[in-house]
PDB file of C-alpha atoms in Angstrom:
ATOM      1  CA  UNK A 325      41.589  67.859  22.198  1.00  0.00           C
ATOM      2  CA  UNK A 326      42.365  69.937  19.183  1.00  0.00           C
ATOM      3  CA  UNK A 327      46.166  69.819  19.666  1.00  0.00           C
ATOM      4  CA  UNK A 328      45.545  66.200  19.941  1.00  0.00           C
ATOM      5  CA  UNK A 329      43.641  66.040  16.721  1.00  0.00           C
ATOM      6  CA  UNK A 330      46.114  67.838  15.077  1.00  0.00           C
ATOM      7  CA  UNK A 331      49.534  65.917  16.002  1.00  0.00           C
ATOM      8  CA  UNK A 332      47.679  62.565  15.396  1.00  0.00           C
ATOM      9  CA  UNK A 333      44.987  62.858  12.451  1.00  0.00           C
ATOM     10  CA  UNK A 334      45.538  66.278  10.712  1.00  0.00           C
ATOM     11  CA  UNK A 335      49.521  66.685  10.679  1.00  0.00           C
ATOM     12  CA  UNK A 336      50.106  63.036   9.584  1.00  0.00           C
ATOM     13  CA  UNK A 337      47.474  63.148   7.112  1.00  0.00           C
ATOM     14  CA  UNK A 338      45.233  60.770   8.675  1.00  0.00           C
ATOM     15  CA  UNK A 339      42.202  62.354   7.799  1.00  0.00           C
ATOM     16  CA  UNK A 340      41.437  61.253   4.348  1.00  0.00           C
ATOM     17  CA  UNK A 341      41.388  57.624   6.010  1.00  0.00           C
ATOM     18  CA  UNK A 342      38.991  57.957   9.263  1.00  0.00           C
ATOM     19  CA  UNK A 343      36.821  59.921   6.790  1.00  0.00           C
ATOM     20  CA  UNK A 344      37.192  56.590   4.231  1.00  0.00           C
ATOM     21  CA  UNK A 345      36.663  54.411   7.348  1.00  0.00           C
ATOM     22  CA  UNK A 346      33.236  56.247   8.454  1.00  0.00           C
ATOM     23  CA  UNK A 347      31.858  56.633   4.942  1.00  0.00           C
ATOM     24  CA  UNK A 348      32.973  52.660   4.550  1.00  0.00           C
ATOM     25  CA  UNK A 349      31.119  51.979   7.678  1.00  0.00           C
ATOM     26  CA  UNK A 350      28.098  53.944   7.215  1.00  0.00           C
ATOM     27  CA  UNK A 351      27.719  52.560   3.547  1.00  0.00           C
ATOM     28  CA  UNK A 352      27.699  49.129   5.223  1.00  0.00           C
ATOM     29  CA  UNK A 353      25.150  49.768   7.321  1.00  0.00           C
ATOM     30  CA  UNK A 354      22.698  51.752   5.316  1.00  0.00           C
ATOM     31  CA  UNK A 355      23.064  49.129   2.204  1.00  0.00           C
ATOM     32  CA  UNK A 356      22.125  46.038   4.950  1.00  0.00           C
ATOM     33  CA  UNK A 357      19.509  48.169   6.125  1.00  0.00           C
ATOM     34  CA  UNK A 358      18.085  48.715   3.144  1.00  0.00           C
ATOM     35  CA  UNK A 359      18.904  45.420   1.418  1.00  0.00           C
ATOM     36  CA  UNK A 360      16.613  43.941   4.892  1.00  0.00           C
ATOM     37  CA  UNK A 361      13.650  46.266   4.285  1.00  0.00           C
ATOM     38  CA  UNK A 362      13.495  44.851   0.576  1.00  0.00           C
ATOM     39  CA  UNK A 363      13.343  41.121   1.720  1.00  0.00           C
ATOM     40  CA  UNK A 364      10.922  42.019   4.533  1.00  0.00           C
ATOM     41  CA  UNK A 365       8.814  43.635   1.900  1.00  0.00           C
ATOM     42  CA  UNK A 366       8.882  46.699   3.825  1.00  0.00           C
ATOM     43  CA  UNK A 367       9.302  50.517   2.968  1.00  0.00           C
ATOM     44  CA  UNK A 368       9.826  51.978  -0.495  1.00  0.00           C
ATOM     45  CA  UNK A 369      12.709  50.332  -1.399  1.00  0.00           C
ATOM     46  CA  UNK A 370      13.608  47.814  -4.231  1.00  0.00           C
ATOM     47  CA  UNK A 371      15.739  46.002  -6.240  1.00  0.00           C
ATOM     48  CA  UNK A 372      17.234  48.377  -9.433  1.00  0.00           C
ATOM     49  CA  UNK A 373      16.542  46.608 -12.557  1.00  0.00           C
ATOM     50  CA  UNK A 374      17.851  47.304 -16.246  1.00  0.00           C
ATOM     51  CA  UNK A 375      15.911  45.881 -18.767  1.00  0.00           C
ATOM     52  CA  UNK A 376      14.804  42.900 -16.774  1.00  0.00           C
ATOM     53  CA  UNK A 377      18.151  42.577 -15.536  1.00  0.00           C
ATOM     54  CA  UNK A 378      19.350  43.089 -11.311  1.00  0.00           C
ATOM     55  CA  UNK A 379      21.788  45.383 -11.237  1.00  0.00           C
ATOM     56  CA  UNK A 380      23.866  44.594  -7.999  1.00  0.00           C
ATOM     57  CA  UNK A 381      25.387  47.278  -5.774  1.00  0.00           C
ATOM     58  CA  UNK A 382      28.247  45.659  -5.864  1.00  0.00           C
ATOM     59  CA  UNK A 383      28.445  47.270  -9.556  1.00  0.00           C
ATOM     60  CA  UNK A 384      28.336  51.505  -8.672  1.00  0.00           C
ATOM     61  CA  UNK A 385      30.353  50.410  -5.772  1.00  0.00           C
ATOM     62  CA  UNK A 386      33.207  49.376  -8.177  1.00  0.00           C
ATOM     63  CA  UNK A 387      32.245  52.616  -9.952  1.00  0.00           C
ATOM     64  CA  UNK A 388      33.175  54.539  -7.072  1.00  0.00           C
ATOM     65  CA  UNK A 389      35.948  52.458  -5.676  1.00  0.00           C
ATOM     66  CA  UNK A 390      37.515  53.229  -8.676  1.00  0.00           C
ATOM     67  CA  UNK A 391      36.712  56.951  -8.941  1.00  0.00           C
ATOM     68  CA  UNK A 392      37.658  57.537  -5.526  1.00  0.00           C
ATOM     69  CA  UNK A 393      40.888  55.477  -5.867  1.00  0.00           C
ATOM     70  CA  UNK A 394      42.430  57.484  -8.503  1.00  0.00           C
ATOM     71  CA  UNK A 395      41.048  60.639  -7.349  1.00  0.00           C
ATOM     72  CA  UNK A 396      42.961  59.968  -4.030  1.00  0.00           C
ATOM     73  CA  UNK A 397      46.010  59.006  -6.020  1.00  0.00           C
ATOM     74  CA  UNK A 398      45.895  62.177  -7.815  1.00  0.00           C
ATOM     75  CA  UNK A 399      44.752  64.257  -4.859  1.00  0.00           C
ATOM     76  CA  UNK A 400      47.075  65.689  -1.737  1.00  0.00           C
ATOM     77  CA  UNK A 401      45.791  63.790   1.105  1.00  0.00           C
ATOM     78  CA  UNK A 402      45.854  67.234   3.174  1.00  0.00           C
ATOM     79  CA  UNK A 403      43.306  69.252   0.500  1.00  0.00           C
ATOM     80  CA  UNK A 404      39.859  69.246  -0.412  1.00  0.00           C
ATOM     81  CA  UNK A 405      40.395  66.799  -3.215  1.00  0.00           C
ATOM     82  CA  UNK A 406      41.752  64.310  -0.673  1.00  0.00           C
ATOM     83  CA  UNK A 407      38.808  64.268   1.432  1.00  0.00           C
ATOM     84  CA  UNK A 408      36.164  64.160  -1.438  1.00  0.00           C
ATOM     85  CA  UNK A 409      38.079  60.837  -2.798  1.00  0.00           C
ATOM     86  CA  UNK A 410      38.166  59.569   0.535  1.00  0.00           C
ATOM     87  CA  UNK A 411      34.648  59.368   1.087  1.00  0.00           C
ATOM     88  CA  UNK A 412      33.726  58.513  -2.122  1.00  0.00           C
ATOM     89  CA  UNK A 413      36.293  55.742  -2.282  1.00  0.00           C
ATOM     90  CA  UNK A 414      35.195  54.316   1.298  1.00  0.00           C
ATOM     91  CA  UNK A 415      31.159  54.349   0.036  1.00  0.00           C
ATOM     92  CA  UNK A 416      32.660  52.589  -2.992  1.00  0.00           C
ATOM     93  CA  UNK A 417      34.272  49.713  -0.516  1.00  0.00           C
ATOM     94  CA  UNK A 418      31.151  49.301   1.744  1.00  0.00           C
ATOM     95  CA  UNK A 419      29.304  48.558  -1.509  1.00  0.00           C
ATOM     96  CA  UNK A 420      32.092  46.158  -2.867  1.00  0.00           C
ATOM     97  CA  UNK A 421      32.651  44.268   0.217  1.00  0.00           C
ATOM     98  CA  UNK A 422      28.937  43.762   1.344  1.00  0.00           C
ATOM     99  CA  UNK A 423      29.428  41.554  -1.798  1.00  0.00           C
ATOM    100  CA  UNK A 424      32.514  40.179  -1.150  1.00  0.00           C
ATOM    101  CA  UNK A 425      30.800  36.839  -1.271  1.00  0.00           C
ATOM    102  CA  UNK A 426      29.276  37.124  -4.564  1.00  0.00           C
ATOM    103  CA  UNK A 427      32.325  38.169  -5.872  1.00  0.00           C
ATOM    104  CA  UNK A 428      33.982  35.088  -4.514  1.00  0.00           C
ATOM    105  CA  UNK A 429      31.515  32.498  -5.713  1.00  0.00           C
ATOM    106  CA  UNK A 430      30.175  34.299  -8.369  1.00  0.00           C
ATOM    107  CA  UNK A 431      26.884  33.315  -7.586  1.00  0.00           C
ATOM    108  CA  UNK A 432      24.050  35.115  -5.671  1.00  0.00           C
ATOM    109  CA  UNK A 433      24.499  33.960  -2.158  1.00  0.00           C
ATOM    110  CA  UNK A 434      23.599  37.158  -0.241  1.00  0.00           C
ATOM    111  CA  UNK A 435      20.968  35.274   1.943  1.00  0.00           C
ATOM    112  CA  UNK A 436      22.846  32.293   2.308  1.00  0.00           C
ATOM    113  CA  UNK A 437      25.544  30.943   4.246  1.00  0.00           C
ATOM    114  CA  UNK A 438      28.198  31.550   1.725  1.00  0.00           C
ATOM    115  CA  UNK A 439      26.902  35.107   2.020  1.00  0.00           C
ATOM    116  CA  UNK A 440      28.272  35.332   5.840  1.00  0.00           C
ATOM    117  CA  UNK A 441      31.274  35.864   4.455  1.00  0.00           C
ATOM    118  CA  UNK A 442      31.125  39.140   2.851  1.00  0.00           C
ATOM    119  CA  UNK A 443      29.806  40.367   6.839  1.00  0.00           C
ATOM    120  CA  UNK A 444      33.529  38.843   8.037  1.00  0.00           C
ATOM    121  CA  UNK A 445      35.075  40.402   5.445  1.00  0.00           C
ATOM    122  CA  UNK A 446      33.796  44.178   6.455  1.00  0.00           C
ATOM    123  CA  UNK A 447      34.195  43.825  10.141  1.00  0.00           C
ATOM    124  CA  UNK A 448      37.426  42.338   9.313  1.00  0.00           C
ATOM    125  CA  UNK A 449      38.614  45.228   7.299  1.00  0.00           C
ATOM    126  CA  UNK A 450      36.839  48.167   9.424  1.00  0.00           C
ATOM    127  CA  UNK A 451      39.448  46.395  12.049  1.00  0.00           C
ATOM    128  CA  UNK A 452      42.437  46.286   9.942  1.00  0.00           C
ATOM    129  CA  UNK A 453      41.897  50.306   9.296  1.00  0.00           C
ATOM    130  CA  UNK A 454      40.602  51.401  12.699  1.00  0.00           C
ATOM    131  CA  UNK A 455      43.802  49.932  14.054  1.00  0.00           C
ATOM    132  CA  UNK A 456      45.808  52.152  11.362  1.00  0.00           C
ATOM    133  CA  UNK A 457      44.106  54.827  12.041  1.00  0.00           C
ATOM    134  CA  UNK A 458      44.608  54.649  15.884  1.00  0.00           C
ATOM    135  CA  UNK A 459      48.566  53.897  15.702  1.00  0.00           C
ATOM    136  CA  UNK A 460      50.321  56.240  16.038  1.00  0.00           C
ATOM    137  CA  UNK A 461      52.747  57.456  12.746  1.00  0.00           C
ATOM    138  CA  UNK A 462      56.264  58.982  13.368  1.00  0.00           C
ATOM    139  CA  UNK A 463      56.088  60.235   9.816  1.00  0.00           C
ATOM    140  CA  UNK A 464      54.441  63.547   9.327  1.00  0.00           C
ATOM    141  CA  UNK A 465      54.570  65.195  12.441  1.00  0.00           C
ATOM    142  CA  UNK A 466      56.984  68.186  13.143  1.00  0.00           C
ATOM    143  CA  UNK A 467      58.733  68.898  15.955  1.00  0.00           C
ATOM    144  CA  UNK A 468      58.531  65.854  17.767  1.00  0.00           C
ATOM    145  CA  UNK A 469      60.039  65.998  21.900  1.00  0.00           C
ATOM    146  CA  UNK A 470      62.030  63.431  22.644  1.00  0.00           C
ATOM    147  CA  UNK A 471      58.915  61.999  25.075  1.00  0.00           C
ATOM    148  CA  UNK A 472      57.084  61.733  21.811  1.00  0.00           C
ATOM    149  CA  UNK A 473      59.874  59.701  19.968  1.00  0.00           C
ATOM    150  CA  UNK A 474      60.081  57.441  23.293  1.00  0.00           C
ATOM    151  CA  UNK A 475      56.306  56.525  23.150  1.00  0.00           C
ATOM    152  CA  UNK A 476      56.119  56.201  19.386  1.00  0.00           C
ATOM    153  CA  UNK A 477      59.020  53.759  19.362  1.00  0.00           C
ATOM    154  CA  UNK A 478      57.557  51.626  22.085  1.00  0.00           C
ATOM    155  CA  UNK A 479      54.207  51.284  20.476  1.00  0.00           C
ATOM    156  CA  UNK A 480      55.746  50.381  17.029  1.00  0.00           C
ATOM    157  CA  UNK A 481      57.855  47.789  19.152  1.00  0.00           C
ATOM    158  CA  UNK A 482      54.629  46.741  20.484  1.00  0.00           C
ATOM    159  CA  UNK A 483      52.720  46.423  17.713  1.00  0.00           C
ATOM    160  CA  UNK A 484      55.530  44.500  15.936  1.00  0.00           C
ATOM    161  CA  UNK A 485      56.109  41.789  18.592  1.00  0.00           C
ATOM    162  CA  UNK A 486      51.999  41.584  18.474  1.00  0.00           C
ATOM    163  CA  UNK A 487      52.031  41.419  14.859  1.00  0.00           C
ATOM    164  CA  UNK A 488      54.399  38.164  15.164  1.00  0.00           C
ATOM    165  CA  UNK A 489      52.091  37.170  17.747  1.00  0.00           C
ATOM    166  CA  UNK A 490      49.209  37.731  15.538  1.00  0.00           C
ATOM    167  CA  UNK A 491      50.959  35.353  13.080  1.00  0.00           C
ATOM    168  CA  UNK A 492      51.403  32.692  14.981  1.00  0.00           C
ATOM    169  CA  UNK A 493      47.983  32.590  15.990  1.00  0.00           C
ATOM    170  CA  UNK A 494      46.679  32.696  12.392  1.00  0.00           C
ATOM    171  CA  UNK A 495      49.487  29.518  11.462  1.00  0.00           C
ATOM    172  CA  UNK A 496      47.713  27.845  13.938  1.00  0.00           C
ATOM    173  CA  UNK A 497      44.334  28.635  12.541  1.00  0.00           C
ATOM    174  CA  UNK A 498      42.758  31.230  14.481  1.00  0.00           C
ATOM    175  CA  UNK A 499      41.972  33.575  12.324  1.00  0.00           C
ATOM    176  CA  UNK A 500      39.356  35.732  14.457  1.00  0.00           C
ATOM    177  CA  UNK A 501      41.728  35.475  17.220  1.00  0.00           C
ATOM    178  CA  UNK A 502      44.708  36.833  14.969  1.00  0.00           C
ATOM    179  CA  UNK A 503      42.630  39.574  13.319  1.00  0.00           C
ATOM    180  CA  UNK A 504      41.743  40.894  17.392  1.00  0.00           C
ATOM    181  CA  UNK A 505      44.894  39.470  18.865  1.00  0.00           C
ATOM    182  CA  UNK A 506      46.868  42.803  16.288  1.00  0.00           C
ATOM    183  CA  UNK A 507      45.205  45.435  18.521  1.00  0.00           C
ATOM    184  CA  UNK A 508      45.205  43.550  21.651  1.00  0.00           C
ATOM    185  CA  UNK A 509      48.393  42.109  23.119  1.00  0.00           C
ATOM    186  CA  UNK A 510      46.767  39.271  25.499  1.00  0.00           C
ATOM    187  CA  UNK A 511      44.462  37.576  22.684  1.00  0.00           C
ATOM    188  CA  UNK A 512      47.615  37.694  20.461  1.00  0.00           C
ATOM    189  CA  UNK A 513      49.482  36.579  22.909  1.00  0.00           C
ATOM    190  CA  UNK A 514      47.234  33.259  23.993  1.00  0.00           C
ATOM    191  CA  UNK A 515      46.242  32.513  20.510  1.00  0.00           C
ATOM    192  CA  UNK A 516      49.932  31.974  19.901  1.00  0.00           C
ATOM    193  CA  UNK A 517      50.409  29.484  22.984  1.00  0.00           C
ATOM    194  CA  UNK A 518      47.517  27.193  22.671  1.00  0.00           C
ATOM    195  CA  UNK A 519      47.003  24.482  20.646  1.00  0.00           C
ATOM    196  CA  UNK A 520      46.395  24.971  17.056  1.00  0.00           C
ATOM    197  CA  UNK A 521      43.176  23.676  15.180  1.00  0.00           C
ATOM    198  CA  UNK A 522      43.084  20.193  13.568  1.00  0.00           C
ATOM    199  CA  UNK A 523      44.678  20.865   9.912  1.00  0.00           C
ATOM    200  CA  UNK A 524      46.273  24.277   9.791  1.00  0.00           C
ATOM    201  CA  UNK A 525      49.456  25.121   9.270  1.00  0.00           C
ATOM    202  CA  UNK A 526      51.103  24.675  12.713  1.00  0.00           C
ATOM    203  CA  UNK A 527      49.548  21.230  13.197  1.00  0.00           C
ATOM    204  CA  UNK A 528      50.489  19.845   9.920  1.00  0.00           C
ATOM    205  CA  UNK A 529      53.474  21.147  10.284  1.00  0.00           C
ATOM    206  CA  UNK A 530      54.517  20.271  13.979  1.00  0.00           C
ATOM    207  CA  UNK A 531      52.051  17.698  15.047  1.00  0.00           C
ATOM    208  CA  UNK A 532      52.932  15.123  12.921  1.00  0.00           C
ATOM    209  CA  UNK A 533      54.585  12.886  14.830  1.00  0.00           C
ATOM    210  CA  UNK A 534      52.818  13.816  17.818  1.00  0.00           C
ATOM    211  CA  UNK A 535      49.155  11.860  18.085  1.00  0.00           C
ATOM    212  CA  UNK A 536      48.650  12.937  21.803  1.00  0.00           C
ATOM    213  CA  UNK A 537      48.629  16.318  20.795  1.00  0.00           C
ATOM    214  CA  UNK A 538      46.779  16.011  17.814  1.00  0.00           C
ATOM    215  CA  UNK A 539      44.003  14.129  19.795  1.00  0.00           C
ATOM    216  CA  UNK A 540      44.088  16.877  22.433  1.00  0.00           C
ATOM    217  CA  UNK A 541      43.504  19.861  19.735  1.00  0.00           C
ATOM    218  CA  UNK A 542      40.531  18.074  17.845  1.00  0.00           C
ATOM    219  CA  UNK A 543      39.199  17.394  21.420  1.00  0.00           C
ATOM    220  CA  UNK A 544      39.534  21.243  22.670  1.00  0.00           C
ATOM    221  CA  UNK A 545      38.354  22.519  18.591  1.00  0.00           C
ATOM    222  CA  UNK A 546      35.204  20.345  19.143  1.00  0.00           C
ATOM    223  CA  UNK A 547      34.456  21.931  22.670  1.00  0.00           C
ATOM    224  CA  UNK A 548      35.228  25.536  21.216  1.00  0.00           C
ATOM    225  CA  UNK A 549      32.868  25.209  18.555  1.00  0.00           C
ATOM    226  CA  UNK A 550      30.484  23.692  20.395  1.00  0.00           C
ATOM    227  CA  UNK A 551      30.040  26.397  22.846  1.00  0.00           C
ATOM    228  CA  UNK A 552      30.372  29.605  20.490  1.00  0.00           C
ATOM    229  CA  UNK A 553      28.802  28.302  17.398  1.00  0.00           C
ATOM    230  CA  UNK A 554      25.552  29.720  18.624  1.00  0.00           C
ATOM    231  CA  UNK A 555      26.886  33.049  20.156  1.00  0.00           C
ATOM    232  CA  UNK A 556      29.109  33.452  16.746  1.00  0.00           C
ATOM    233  CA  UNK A 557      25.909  32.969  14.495  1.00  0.00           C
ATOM    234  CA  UNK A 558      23.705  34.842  16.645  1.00  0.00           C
ATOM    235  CA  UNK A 559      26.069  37.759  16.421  1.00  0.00           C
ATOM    236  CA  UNK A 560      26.490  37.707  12.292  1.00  0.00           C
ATOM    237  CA  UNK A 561      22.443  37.087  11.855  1.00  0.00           C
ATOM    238  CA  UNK A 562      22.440  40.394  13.922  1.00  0.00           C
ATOM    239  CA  UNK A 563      24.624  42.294  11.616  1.00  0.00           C
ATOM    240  CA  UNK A 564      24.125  40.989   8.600  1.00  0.00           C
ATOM    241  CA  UNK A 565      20.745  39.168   8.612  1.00  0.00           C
ATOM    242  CA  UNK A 566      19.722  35.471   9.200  1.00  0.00           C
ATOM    243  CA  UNK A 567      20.307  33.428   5.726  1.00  0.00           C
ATOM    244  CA  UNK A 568      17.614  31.593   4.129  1.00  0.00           C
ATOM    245  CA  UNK A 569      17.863  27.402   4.597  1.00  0.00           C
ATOM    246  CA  UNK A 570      19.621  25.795   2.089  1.00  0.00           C
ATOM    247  CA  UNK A 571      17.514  23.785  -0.104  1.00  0.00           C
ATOM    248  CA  UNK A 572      18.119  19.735   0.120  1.00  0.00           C
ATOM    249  CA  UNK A 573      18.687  19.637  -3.445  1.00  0.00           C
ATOM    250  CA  UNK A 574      21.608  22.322  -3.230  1.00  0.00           C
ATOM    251  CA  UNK A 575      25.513  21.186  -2.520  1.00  0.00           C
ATOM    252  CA  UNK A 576      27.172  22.954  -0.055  1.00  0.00           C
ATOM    253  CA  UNK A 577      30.054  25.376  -1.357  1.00  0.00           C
ATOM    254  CA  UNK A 578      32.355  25.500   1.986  1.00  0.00           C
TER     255      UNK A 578
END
């Protein structure tokens, strides 16, 4: 275990990221935590307020994105500065992102639909960097056998030809299925041979002239959203808290 950890996180200089990934990740968590205790009423929590005025946390977490940014800049990734600006930099993220969706709108939509979006946003990343953190990098190590330099070169072939995968699937609108297809080859690799959803990229661009095929994809979107809408909103009211109904009065913003 520890000559693993050292060929793969410490010699590479991996470190500073899986501790930016677990502060980013435990940020998350705590803030929706809390942020659910204060609209349950519950516990000793509240909102901060300046002079009348509600101070987001989307605000310190820019603070501390951008301490943490060019403190990680200025810092070598394998010394103590490195590691304080990685966790302050991933706390700084979790903040930022949990309000991805006001920051998009600019509008308070944290209860609201709109607001699911900042929860896709930080599962999306924590993804994204979990998968860089788990590849394996050819640069930084010492000494490698020639084992070593057979294995990495497969997996970087690997993750390339899933990466084009990965693409294919997102042309053809599936972007959950492109985000999960980068880490695992099978998703990628059926997202890229089905259909593609009714106006994306692929379907515009190749199912033109084709109405039998544009008839089949609506058909098969309709039954896929049909049976995983519920699952799908189950699963983000579990992370991230139901929304509140939108008011009658209110247009929608998708």
């Amino acid at each position: 275990m520890g000559h693993w950890w050292v060929r793969n996180i410490v010699e590479p200089g991996k470190l500073p990221l899986l501790l930016a990934l677990g502060a980013f990740v435990v940020t998350f968590v705590v803030t929706r935590v809390i942020t659910r205790l204060i609209r349950a009423g519950k516990g000793p929590f509240g909102n901060v307020k300046a002079g009348g005025l509600h101070i987001h946390h989307v605000v310190p977490g820019v603070v501390l994105t951008v301490v943490g940014g060019f403190g990680a800049v200025a810092s070598d990734r394998h010394g103590a500065g490195g590691v304080v600006a990685a966790l302050v930099f991933g706390m700084g993220a979790g903040l930022v992102l949990d309000e991805f969706a006001l920051i998009l709108h600019l509008d308070d939509v944290y209860w609201s639909e709109d607001g699911r979006k900042s929860v896709e946003v930080v599962v999306l990343t924590a993804a994204l960097v979990g998968l860089l953190l788990a590849g394996f990098s050819p640069f930084g190590v010492n000494d490698l056998t020639q084992e070593e330099l057979a294995d990495r070169g497969t997996v970087i072939a690997n993750i390339a030809a899933n990466f084009v995968l990965s693409l294919v699937a997102l042309s053809k609108g599936k972007t959950r299925v492109a985000v999960l297809g980068v880490a695992v080859p099978l998703v990628a690799l059926v997202g890229a041979v089905r259909l593609a959803r009714p106006g994306s990229l692929w379907s515009r661009r190749f199912y033109g002239r084709r109405p039998r095929a544009r008839a089949k994809a609506a058909l098969r979107a309709y039954r896929h959203d049909r049976r995983w809408a519920r699952p799908r909103r189950a699963v983000q009211d579990w992370i991230g808290g139901k929304p509140d109904p939108r008011p009658a009065h209110l247009p929608d913003h998708r």
